[in-house]
Short mmCIF file of C-alpha atoms in Angstrom, two decimals:
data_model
loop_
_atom_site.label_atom_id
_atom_site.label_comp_id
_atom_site.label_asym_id
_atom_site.label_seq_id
_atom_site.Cartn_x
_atom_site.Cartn_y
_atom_site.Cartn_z
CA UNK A 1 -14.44 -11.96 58.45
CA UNK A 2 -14.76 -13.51 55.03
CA UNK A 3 -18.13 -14.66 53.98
CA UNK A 4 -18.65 -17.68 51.44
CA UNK A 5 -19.18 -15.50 48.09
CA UNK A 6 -15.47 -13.83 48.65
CA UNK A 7 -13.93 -16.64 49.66
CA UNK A 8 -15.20 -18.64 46.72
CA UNK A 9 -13.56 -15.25 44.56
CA UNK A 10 -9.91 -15.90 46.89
CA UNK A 11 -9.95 -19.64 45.97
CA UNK A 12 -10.82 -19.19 42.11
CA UNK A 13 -7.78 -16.62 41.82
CA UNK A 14 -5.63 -19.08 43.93
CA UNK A 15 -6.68 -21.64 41.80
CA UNK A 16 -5.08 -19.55 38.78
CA UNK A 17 -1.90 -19.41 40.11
CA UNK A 18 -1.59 -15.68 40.52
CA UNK A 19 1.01 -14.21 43.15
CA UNK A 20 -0.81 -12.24 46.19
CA UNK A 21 -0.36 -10.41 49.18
CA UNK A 22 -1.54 -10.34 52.51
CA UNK A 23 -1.60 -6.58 53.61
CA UNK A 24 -2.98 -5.03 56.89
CA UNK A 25 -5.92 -2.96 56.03
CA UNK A 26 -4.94 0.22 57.88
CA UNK A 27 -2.20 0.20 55.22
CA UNK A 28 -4.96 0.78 52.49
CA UNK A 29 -6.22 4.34 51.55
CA UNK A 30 -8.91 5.34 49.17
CA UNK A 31 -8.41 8.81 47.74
CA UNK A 32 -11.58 10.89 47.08
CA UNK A 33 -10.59 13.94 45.18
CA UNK A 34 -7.81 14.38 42.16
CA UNK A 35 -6.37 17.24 44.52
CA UNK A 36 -5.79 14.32 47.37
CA UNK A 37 -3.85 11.98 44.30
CA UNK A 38 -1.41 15.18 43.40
CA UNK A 39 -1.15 16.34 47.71
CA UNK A 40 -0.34 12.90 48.16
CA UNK A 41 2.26 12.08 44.98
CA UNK A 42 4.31 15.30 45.86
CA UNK A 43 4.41 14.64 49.10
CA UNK A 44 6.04 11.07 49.03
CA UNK A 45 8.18 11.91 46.06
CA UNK A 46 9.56 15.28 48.20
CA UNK A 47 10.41 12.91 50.83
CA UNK A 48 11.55 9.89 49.12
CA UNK A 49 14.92 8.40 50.90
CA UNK A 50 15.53 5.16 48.00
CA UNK A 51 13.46 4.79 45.09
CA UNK A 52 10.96 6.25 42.84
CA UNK A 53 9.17 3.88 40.03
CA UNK A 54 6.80 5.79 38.35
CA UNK A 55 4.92 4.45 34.89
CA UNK A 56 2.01 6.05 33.11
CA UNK A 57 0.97 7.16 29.94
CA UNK A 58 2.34 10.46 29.89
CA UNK A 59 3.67 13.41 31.79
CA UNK A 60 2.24 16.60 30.91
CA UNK A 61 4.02 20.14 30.60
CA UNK A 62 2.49 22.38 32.81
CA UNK A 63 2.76 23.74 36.54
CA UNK A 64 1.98 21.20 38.47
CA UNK A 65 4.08 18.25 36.35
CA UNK A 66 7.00 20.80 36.51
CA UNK A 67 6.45 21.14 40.46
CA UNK A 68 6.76 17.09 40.88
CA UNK A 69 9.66 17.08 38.31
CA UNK A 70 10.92 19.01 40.78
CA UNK A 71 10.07 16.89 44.01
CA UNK A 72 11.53 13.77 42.09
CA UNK A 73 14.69 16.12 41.13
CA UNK A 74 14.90 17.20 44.79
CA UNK A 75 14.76 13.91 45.90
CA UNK A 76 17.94 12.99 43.66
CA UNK A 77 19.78 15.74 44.70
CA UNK A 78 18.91 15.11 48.56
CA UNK A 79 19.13 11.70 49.06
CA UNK A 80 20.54 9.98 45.89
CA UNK A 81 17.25 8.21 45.45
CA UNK A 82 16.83 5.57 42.24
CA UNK A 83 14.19 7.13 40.02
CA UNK A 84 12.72 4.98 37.19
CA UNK A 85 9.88 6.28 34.93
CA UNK A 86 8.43 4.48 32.22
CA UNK A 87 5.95 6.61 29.67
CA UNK A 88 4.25 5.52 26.40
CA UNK A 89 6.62 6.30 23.84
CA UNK A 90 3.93 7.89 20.81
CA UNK A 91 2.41 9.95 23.73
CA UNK A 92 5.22 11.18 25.61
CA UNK A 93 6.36 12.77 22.16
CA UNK A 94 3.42 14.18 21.36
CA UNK A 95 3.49 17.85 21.76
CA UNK A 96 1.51 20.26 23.43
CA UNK A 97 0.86 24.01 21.86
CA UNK A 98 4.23 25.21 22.66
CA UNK A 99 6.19 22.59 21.64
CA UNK A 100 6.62 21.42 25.12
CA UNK A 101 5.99 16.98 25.62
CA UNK A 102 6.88 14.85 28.47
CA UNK A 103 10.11 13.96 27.62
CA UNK A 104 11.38 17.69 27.81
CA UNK A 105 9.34 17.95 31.42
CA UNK A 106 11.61 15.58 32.51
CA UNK A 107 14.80 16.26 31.10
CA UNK A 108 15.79 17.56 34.27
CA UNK A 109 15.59 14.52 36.15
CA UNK A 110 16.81 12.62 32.90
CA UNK A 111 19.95 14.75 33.00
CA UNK A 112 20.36 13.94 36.93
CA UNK A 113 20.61 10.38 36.09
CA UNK A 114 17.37 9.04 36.20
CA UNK A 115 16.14 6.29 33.84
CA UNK A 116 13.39 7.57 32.08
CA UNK A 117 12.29 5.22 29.84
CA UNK A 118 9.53 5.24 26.25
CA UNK A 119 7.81 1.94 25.73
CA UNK A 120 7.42 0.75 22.39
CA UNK A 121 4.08 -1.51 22.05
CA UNK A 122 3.71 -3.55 19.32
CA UNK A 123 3.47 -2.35 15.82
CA UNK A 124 -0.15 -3.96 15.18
CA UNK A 125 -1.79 -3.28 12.34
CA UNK A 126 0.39 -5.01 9.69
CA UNK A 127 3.68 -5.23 7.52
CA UNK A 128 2.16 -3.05 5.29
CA UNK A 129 0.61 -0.09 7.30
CA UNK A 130 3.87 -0.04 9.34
CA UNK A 131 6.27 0.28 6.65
CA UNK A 132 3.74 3.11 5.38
CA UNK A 133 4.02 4.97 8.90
CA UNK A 134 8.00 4.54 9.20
CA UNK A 135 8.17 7.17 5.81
CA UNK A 136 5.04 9.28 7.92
CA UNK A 137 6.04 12.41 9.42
CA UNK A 138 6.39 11.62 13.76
CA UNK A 139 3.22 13.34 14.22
CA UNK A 140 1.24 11.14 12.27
CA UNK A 141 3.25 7.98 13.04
CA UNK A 142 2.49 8.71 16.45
CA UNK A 143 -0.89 9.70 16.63
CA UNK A 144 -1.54 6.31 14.67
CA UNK A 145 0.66 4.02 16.57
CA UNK A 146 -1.20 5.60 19.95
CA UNK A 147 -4.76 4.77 18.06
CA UNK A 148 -3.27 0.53 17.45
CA UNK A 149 -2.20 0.40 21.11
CA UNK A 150 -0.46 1.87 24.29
CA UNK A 151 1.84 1.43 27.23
CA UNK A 152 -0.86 2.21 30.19
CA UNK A 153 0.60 0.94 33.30
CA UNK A 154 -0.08 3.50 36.01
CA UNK A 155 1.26 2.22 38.96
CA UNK A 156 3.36 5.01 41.22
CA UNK A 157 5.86 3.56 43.44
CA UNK A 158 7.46 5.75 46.33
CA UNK A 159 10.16 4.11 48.80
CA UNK A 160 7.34 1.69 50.81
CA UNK A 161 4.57 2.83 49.18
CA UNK A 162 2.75 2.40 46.10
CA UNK A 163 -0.19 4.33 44.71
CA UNK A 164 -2.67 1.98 42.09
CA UNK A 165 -5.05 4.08 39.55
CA UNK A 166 -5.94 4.60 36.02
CA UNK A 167 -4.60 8.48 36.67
CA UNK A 168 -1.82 10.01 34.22
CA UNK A 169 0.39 12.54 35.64
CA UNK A 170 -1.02 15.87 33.94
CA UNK A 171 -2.54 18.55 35.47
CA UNK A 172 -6.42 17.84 34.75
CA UNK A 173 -6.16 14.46 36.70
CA UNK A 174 -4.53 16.50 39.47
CA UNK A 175 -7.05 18.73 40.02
CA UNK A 176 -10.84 18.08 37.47
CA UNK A 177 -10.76 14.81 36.44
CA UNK A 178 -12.60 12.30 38.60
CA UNK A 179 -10.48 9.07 39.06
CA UNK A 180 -9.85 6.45 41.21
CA UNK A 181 -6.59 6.17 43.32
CA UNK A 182 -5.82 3.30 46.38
CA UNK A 183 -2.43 3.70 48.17
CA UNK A 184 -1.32 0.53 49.48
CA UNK A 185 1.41 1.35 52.63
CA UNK A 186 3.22 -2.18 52.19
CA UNK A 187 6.84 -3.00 51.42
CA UNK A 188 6.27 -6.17 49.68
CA UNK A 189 3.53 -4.83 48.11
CA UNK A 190 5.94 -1.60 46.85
CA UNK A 191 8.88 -4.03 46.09
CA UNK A 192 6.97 -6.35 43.89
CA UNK A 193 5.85 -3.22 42.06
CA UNK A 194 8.90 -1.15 41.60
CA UNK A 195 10.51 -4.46 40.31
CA UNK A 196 7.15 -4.12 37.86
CA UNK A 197 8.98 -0.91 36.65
CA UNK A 198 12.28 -1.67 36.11
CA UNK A 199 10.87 -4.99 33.94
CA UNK A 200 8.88 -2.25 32.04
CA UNK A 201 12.14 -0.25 31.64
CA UNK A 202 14.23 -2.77 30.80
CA UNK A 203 11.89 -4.13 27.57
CA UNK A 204 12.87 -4.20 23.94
CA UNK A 205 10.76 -5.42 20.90
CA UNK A 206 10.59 -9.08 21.83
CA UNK A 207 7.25 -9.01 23.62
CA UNK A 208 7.10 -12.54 23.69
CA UNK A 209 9.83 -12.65 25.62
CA UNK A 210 8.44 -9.52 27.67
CA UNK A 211 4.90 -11.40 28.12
CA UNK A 212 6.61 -14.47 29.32
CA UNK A 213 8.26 -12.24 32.09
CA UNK A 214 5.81 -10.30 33.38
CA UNK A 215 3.53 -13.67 33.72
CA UNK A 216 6.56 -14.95 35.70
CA UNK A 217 6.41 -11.81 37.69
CA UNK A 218 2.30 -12.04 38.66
CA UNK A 219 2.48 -15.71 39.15
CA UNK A 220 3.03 -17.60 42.46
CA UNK A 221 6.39 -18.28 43.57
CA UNK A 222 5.43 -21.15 45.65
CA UNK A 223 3.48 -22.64 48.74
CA UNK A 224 3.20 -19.16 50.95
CA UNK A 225 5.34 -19.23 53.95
CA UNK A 226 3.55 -20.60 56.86
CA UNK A 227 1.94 -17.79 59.01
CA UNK A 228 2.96 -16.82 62.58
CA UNK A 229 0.55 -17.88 65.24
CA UNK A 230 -0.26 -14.89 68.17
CA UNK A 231 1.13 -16.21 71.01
CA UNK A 232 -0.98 -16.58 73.99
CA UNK A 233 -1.90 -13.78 76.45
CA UNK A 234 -0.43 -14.27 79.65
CA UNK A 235 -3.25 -15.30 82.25
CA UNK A 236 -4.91 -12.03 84.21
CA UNK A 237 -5.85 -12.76 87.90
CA UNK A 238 -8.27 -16.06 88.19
CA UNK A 239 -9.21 -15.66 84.70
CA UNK A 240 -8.09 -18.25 82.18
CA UNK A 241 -5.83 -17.99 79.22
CA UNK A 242 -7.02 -16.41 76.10
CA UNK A 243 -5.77 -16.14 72.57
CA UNK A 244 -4.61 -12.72 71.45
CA UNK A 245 -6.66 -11.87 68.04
CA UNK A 246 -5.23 -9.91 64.71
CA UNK A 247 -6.94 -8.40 62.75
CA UNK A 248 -8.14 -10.16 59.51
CA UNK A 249 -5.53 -9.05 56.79
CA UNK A 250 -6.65 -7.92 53.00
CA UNK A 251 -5.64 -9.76 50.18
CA UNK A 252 -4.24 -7.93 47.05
CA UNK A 253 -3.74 -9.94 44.03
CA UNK A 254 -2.07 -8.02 40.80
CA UNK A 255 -3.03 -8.60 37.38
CA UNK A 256 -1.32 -8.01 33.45
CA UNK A 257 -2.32 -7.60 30.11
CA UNK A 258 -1.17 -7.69 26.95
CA UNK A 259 -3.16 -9.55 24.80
CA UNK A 260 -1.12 -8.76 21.52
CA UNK A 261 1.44 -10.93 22.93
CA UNK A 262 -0.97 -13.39 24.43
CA UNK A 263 -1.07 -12.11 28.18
CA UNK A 264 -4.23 -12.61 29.02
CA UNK A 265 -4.34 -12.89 33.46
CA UNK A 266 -6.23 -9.26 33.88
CA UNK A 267 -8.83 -10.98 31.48
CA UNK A 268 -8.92 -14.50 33.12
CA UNK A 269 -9.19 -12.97 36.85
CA UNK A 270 -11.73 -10.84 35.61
CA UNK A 271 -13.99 -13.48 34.31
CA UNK A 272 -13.37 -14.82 38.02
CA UNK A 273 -14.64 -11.70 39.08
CA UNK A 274 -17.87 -11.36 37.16
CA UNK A 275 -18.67 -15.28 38.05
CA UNK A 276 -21.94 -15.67 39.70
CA UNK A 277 -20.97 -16.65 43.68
CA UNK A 278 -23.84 -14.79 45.50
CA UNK A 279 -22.63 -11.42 45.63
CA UNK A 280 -25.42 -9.10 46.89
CA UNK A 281 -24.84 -6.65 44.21
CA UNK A 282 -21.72 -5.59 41.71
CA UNK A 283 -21.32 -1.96 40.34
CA UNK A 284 -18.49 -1.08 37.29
CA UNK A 285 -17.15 1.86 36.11
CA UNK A 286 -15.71 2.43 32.66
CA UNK A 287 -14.12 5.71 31.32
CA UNK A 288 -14.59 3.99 27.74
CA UNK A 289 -17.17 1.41 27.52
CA UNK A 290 -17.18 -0.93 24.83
CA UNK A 291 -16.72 -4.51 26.36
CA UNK A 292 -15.99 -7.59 24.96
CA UNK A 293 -18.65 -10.46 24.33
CA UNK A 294 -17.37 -12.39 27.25
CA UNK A 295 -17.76 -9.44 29.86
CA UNK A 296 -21.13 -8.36 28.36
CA UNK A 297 -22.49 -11.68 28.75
CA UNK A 298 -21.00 -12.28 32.23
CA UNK A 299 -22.45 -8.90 33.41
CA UNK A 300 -26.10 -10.35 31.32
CA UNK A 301 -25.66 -13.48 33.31
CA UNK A 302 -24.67 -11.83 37.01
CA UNK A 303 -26.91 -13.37 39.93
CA UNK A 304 -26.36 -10.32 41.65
CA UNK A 305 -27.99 -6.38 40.03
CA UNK A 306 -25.52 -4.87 38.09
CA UNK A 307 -24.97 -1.12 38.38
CA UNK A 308 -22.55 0.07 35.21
CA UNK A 309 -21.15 3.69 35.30
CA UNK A 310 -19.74 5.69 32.39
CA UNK A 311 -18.93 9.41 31.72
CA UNK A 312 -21.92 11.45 29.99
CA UNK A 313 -21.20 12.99 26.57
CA UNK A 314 -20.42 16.22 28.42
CA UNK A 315 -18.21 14.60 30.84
CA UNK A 316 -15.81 12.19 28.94
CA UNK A 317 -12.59 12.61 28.15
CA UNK A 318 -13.28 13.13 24.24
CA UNK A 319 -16.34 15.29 24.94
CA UNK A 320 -14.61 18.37 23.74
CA UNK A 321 -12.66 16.51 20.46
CA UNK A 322 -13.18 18.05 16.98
CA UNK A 323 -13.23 16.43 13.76
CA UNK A 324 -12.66 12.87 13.44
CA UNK A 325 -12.05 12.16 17.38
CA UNK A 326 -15.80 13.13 17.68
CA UNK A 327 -16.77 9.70 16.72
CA UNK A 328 -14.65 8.15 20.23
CA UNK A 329 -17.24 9.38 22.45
CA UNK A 330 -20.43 8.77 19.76
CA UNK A 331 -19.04 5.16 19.67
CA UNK A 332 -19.02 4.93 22.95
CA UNK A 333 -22.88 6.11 23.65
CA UNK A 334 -23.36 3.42 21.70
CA UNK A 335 -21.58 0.84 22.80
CA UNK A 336 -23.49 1.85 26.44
CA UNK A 337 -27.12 1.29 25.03
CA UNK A 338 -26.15 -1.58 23.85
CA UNK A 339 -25.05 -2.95 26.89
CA UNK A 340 -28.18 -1.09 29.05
CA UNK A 341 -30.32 -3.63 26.84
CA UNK A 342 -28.30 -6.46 27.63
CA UNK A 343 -28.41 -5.63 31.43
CA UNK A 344 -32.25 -5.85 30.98
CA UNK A 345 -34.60 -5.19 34.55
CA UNK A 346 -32.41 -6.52 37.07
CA UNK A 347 -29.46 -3.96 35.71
CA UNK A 348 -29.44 -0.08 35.17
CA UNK A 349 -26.34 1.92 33.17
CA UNK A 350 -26.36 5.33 34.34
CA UNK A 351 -23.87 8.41 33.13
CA UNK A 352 -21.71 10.40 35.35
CA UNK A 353 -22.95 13.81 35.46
CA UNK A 354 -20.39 15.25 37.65
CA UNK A 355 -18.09 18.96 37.06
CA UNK A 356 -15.40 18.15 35.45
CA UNK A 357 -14.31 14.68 33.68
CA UNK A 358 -14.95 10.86 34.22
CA UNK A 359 -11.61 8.28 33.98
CA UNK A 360 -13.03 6.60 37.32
CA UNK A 361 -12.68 2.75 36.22
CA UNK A 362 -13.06 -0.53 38.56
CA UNK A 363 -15.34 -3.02 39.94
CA UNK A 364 -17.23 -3.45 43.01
CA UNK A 365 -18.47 -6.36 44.37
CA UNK A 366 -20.40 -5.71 47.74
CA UNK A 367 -22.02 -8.59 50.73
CA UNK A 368 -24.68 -6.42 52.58
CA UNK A 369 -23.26 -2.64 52.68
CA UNK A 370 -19.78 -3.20 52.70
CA UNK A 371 -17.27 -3.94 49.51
CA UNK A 372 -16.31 -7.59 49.89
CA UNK A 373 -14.23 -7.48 46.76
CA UNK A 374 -12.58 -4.79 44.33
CA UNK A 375 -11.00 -4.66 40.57
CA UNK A 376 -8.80 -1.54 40.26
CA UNK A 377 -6.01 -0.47 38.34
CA UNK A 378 -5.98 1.10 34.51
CA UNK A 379 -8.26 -0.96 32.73
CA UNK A 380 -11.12 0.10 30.89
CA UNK A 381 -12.18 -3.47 30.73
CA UNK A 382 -13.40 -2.81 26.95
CA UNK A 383 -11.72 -4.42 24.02
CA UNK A 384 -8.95 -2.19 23.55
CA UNK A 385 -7.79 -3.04 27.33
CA UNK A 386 -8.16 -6.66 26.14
CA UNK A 387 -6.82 -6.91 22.59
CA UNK A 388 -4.28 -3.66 22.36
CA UNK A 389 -2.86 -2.31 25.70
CA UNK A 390 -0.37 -3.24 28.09
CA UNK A 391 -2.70 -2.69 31.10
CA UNK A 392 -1.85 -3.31 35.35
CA UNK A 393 -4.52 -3.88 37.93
CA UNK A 394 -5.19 -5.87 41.40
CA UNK A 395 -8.36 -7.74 42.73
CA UNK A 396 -8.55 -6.58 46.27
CA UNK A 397 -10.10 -8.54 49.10
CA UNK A 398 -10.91 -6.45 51.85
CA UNK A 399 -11.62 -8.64 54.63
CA UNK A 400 -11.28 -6.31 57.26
CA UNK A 401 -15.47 -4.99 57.88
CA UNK A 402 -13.62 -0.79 58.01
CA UNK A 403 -12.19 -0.84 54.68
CA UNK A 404 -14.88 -2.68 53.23
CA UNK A 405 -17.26 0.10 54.02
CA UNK A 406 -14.46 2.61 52.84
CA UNK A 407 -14.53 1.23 49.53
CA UNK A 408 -18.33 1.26 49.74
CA UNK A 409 -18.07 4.86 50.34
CA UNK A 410 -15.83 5.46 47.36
CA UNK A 411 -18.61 3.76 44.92
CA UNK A 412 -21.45 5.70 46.53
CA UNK A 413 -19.51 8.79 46.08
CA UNK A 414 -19.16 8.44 42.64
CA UNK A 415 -22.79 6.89 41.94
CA UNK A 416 -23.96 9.77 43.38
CA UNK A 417 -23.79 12.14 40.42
CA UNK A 418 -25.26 9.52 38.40
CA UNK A 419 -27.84 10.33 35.87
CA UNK A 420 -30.48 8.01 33.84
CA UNK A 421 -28.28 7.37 30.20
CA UNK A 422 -29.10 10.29 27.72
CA UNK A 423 -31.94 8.99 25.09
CA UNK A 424 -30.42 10.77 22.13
CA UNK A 425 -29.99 9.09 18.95
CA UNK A 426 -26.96 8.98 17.56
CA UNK A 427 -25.87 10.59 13.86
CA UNK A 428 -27.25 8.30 11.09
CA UNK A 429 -23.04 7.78 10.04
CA UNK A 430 -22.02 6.57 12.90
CA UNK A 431 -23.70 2.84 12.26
CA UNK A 432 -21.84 2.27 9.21
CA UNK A 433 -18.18 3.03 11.44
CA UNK A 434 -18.83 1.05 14.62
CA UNK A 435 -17.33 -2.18 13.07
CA UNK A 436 -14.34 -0.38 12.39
CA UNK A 437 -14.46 1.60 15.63
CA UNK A 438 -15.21 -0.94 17.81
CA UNK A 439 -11.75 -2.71 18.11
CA UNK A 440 -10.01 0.44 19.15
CA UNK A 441 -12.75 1.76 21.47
#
């Protein structure tokens, strides 16, 4: 059942009008491995029967991406399913070492009628550094535009099911990049997301306009529709009547953001989130940490210990970069000591030490052993998820006790190849960057 601390969180996210869902909680499913996210993706898109809404920030070019091309093409062919796929536009042009980008992975599918679709964000930055990229060769223009701000809605919609994560659809987050997916078996849930897709698909450059809908999409419709009462159990020998029991449902509640066109609800219900309500302890994880003053303070503040997760230097996703993208992970080190001496004693930030990469992202709220509440989706809650990218996610409310300890399990699993933060100074030219850095970190 509920206990006080999570209901408090259901009532505060009520209280901001936000649109949610009552799901079962058998039709939840954590995935533990990046293999389980691909085995899982091909599968439903091989036997899709209607509709396929698929939106990340790329595709990528080799094997595997050609093999679910493939399953979505199949799926076409077989069954005349609907396929929508919405990319970043900058990085679905960007090519790999052969020429090859996501657009040409999918040009099969494209040419078999399905609406693939390149987001524009919004040209930040100014009049006068955008009329200085439109004469740029595309390259530059779009390595730029990627660096002001990106489409990075991952949400992966299959007939009645939808899969939530921070995961792109390239081969490394198929198979050695640690991330975190939830499949939600629910065709509400599903609908309200492919519908997600087809808004996405459907935007031009009036994001005002685009904000306005997508609020109108995550809010509230109205009063929820009264629920159906379990009727009573017919009476067994002498014994008297007794009520028939469901199970306590979940509660999934989505979330936007785009905060260059003032849509701020990802950042409000996270603030709900982080509120002190008696939580017995909160864990994060951020692929790229570098939050803003409000969620450093609120994590300062917490009444509960405060276990923060983020990639090591040898483990994040810029750990290999050259040149000038050296500085992403540097800044980020930094940005992670600085909030380890905000945490103070009753906190600890510790650095995923795991093979392969970190992208795992979300928060964790547990009562006793058992997850009471959950922030997932493809936000890095840092500033650039705040300030510069169109980001989804969902507070979940797991008040079924057997998820609850699933999603416990998912946390412990990836706290356990936590290490204490590397003590390393950083290079003595990396102070003088991190107030330019910082609002793109």
């Amino acid at each position: 059942m509920s206990r006080p601390a999570a209901r408090s969180l259901r009532h505060a996210l009520q209280r901001q009008g936000l649109r949610s869902f009552e799901i079962a909680p058998t039709s939840v499913e954590v995935l533990a491995t990046p293999r389980d996210f691909y085995g899982s993706l091909l599968t439903a898109c091989r036997g899709a029967r209607s509709r396929i809404s698929l939106s990340a920030l790329y595709w990528g070019t080799g094997a595997l991406e050609q093999d679910l091309a493939a399953a979505v093409e199949g799926a076409m062919a077989a069954r005349d399913a609907k396929v929508t796929v919405v990319l970043d536009a900058a990085r679905a042009r960007r090519a790999d070492g052969a020429g090859r980008t996501s657009v040409s992975t999918l040009a099969r599918v494209a040419d078999r009628g399905a609406a693939v679709r390149l987001f524009e964000t919004p040209r930040l930055g100014g009049a006068a550094l955008q009329r200085a990229l439109d004469c740029a060769p595309r390259p530059l223009r779009g390595l730029v535009n990627e660096i002001l701000g990106v489409h990075h809605v991952k949400v992966f919609a299959v007939d009645d099911a939808v899969v939530l994560s921070s995961a792109n659809l390239s081969d490394e987050y198929f198979s050695t990049r640690r991330d975190r997916c939830v499949v939600v078996r629910d065709a509400r849930v599903a609908a309200w997301h492919h519908d997600l897709v087809a808004i996405l698909a459907d935007a031009d450059a009036d994001y005002a306009a685009l904000a306005a809908r997508l609020a109108k999409h995550c809010r509230r419709p109205g009063p929820d529709p009264p629920r159906r009462v379990a009727p009573r159990a017919a009476k067994v020998g002498p014994r008297s009547a007794r009520w028939t029991r469901e199970k306590p449902r979940s509660v999934l509640v989505p979330t936007m953001q785009l905060g260059s066109a003032g849509l701020d609800l990802e950042s409000r219900a996270l603030a709900a989130v982080l509120e002190p309500r008696g939580f017995d302890a909160l864990g994060l994880a951020t692929a790229y940490v570098n939050p803003p003053e409000d969620v450093a303070a609120a994590l300062a503040a917490s009444d509960a210990p405060v276990d923060v997760l983020v990639p090591s230097a040898e483990t994040h996703g810029f750990g290999s970069a050259t040149g000038a993208k050296r500085a992403v992970p540097l800044g980020h080190a930094a940005c992670a000591r600085d909030l380890a001496a905000r945490l103070g004693p009753a906190g600890r930030l510790r650095e995923w030490a795991g093979p392969g990469t970190f992208h795992g992202k979300g928060v964790w709220l547990f009562e006793g052993r058992r997850v009471a509440a959950t922030v997932l989706g493809s936000s890095n809650f840092n500033a650039r998820s705040r300030d510069r990218d169109l980001e989804l996610g969902a507070v979940l409310l797991p008040r079924d006790a057997g998820l609850g300890r699933a999603l416990a399990a998912e946390w412990r699993a990836l706290a356990a190849d936590a290490r204490a933060p590397d003590a390393a100074a950083p290079p003595w030219w990396l102070g003088p960057l991190r107030p330019l850095l910082r609002p793109f970190l």
